[in-house]
Amino acid sequence: MSTKLEIRTQLQTHRQPGFTLIELLVVLVILGLLAGLVGPQVLRYTGSAKGDTARLQIEELGAALDLYHLEVGRYPSTEEGLKSLVEQPAGVSVWNGPYLKKKNIPSDPWKNEYHYQSPGKNGMYDLYSYGYDNVEGGEGNNADIVSW
């Protein structure tokens, strides 16, 4: 006959190591809380990064427009648009482009085309993105990114 001590010893030796259901539930609750707190912060940084990218692209396009102006003697017209930075416009004989390294006009980070006007209302040219909503005005991700 087995004694109580022997039965306990046998039970302890047959136990498999692992986590209990309660321990797993506690870990899942903690992970859920962390995701709820950290997730919105990550999305906020992603949105501001797109705005920063648009500002940098506008600066790059502005530098290419300035180089075009130095060589041709004027900025491209609104009709010629930014396309004249990568393709020689009709009637321009001193064009030494393309003026962009990648030889294509980038879209803004929200996959919309940049808006260009020359002459501009705010300077020799206006170059801008309407942001995420692609509508004039707005705040946050919907804010306009402008060259002036």
Tab-separated table of C-alpha atoms in Angstrom:
chain	number	residue	atom	x	y	z
A	1	MET	CA	0.000	0.000	0.000
A	2	SER	CA	1.117	3.460	-0.865
A	3	THR	CA	1.347	6.132	1.688
A	4	LYS	CA	0.200	9.689	1.181
A	5	LEU	CA	3.800	10.834	0.779
A	6	GLU	CA	4.412	8.331	-2.000
A	7	ILE	CA	1.225	9.402	-3.834
A	8	ARG	CA	2.258	13.081	-3.630
A	9	THR	CA	5.715	12.265	-4.913
A	10	GLN	CA	4.257	10.293	-7.801
A	11	LEU	CA	1.896	13.169	-8.697
A	12	GLN	CA	4.697	15.724	-8.573
A	13	THR	CA	6.949	13.651	-10.800
A	14	HIS	CA	4.179	13.160	-13.396
A	15	ARG	CA	3.323	16.870	-13.663
A	16	GLN	CA	4.411	18.516	-16.861
A	17	PRO	CA	5.889	21.996	-16.658
A	18	GLY	CA	3.832	24.798	-18.272
A	19	PHE	CA	1.580	27.765	-17.677
A	20	THR	CA	-1.832	27.622	-16.080
A	21	LEU	CA	-4.866	29.023	-17.848
A	22	ILE	CA	-5.025	31.925	-15.391
A	23	GLU	CA	-1.398	32.874	-16.060
A	24	LEU	CA	-2.079	32.882	-19.799
A	25	LEU	CA	-5.190	35.033	-19.356
A	26	VAL	CA	-3.273	37.563	-17.243
A	27	VAL	CA	-0.583	37.843	-19.931
A	28	LEU	CA	-3.244	38.323	-22.641
A	29	VAL	CA	-4.957	41.067	-20.632
A	30	ILE	CA	-1.624	42.870	-20.146
A	31	LEU	CA	-0.833	42.604	-23.866
A	32	GLY	CA	-4.295	43.947	-24.721
A	33	LEU	CA	-3.815	46.936	-22.425
A	34	LEU	CA	-0.404	47.687	-23.924
A	35	ALA	CA	-1.781	47.486	-27.471
A	36	GLY	CA	-4.620	49.831	-26.513
A	37	LEU	CA	-2.219	52.402	-25.106
A	38	VAL	CA	0.649	52.126	-27.599
A	39	GLY	CA	-1.333	51.624	-30.834
A	40	PRO	CA	-2.769	55.154	-31.090
A	41	GLN	CA	0.675	56.655	-30.382
A	42	VAL	CA	2.227	54.669	-33.233
A	43	LEU	CA	-0.522	55.815	-35.621
A	44	ARG	CA	0.045	59.442	-34.602
A	45	TYR	CA	3.770	59.180	-35.417
A	46	THR	CA	3.005	57.543	-38.759
A	47	GLY	CA	0.729	60.440	-39.723
A	48	SER	CA	3.284	63.087	-38.799
A	49	ALA	CA	5.976	61.201	-40.730
A	50	LYS	CA	3.887	61.512	-43.903
A	51	GLY	CA	3.634	65.271	-43.381
A	52	ASP	CA	7.411	65.465	-42.928
A	53	THR	CA	7.898	63.432	-46.106
A	54	ALA	CA	5.630	65.815	-48.037
A	55	ARG	CA	7.625	68.822	-46.761
A	56	LEU	CA	10.893	67.216	-47.880
A	57	GLN	CA	9.490	66.342	-51.309
A	58	ILE	CA	8.213	69.908	-51.752
A	59	GLU	CA	11.692	71.214	-50.875
A	60	GLU	CA	13.266	68.833	-53.404
A	61	LEU	CA	10.799	69.863	-56.102
A	62	GLY	CA	11.407	73.520	-55.207
A	63	ALA	CA	15.166	73.079	-55.652
A	64	ALA	CA	14.554	71.473	-59.062
A	65	LEU	CA	12.237	74.349	-60.021
A	66	ASP	CA	14.933	76.864	-59.011
A	67	LEU	CA	17.497	75.054	-61.171
A	68	TYR	CA	15.037	75.066	-64.073
A	69	HIS	CA	14.565	78.814	-63.532
A	70	LEU	CA	18.328	79.420	-63.581
A	71	GLU	CA	18.773	77.596	-66.880
A	72	VAL	CA	15.591	78.507	-68.742
A	73	GLY	CA	15.100	82.008	-67.306
A	74	ARG	CA	11.603	81.384	-65.951
A	75	TYR	CA	9.617	78.898	-63.911
A	76	PRO	CA	7.426	76.416	-65.797
A	77	SER	CA	3.923	77.715	-66.429
A	78	THR	CA	0.957	76.124	-64.719
A	79	GLU	CA	0.092	74.420	-68.012
A	80	GLU	CA	3.618	73.003	-68.393
A	81	GLY	CA	3.506	71.928	-64.761
A	82	LEU	CA	5.998	69.851	-62.845
A	83	LYS	CA	6.257	67.512	-65.836
A	84	SER	CA	8.665	70.052	-67.374
A	85	LEU	CA	11.218	69.028	-64.720
A	86	VAL	CA	11.577	65.613	-66.384
A	87	GLU	CA	10.446	66.265	-69.984
A	88	GLN	CA	11.497	69.180	-72.172
A	89	PRO	CA	8.521	71.460	-72.806
A	90	ALA	CA	7.753	72.600	-76.346
A	91	GLY	CA	9.422	75.879	-77.265
A	92	VAL	CA	12.162	75.684	-74.600
A	93	SER	CA	15.581	75.374	-76.235
A	94	VAL	CA	17.940	75.757	-73.248
A	95	TRP	CA	16.451	72.923	-71.189
A	96	ASN	CA	19.204	70.769	-69.643
A	97	GLY	CA	17.043	68.356	-67.664
A	98	PRO	CA	15.835	66.172	-66.293
A	99	TYR	CA	16.098	68.107	-63.063
A	100	LEU	CA	15.046	65.246	-60.779
A	101	LYS	CA	17.263	62.237	-60.078
A	102	LYS	CA	14.517	59.646	-60.445
A	103	LYS	CA	13.188	61.194	-63.673
A	104	ASN	CA	9.598	61.057	-62.488
A	105	ILE	CA	7.361	63.406	-60.508
A	106	PRO	CA	6.635	61.894	-57.083
A	107	SER	CA	3.136	61.750	-55.659
A	108	ASP	CA	2.591	63.043	-52.170
A	109	PRO	CA	2.652	60.450	-49.342
A	110	TRP	CA	-1.130	60.035	-49.660
A	111	LYS	CA	-0.801	59.062	-53.373
A	112	ASN	CA	-2.176	62.398	-54.664
A	113	GLU	CA	-0.459	64.678	-57.176
A	114	TYR	CA	1.218	67.845	-55.922
A	115	HIS	CA	-0.527	71.064	-56.932
A	116	TYR	CA	1.548	73.617	-58.863
A	117	GLN	CA	0.743	77.168	-60.008
A	118	SER	CA	3.008	79.665	-61.724
A	119	PRO	CA	2.832	82.526	-61.224
A	120	GLY	CA	1.652	81.771	-57.726
A	121	LYS	CA	-0.503	83.740	-55.313
A	122	ASN	CA	2.185	83.509	-52.621
A	123	GLY	CA	5.373	83.820	-54.685
A	124	MET	CA	6.867	83.094	-58.080
A	125	TYR	CA	5.208	79.680	-57.862
A	126	ASP	CA	2.969	77.831	-55.429
A	127	LEU	CA	3.644	74.163	-54.765
A	128	TYR	CA	1.477	72.335	-52.252
A	129	SER	CA	-0.307	69.190	-51.108
A	130	TYR	CA	-3.757	69.207	-49.540
A	131	GLY	CA	-2.812	66.379	-47.154
A	132	TYR	CA	-4.628	63.123	-46.522
A	133	ASP	CA	-8.115	64.330	-47.477
A	134	ASN	CA	-6.883	66.156	-50.629
A	135	VAL	CA	-9.186	69.063	-49.756
A	136	GLU	CA	-8.017	72.617	-49.054
A	137	GLY	CA	-7.623	73.410	-45.337
A	138	GLY	CA	-7.774	70.977	-42.471
A	139	GLU	CA	-5.790	69.989	-39.410
A	140	GLY	CA	-3.537	67.097	-38.446
A	141	ASN	CA	-3.160	64.625	-41.334
A	142	ASN	CA	-5.589	66.715	-43.380
A	143	ALA	CA	-3.481	69.889	-43.073
A	144	ASP	CA	-2.113	71.503	-46.218
A	145	ILE	CA	1.653	71.260	-46.812
A	146	VAL	CA	2.851	74.335	-48.730
A	147	SER	CA	6.072	75.712	-50.234
A	148	TRP	CA	5.653	79.274	-48.936
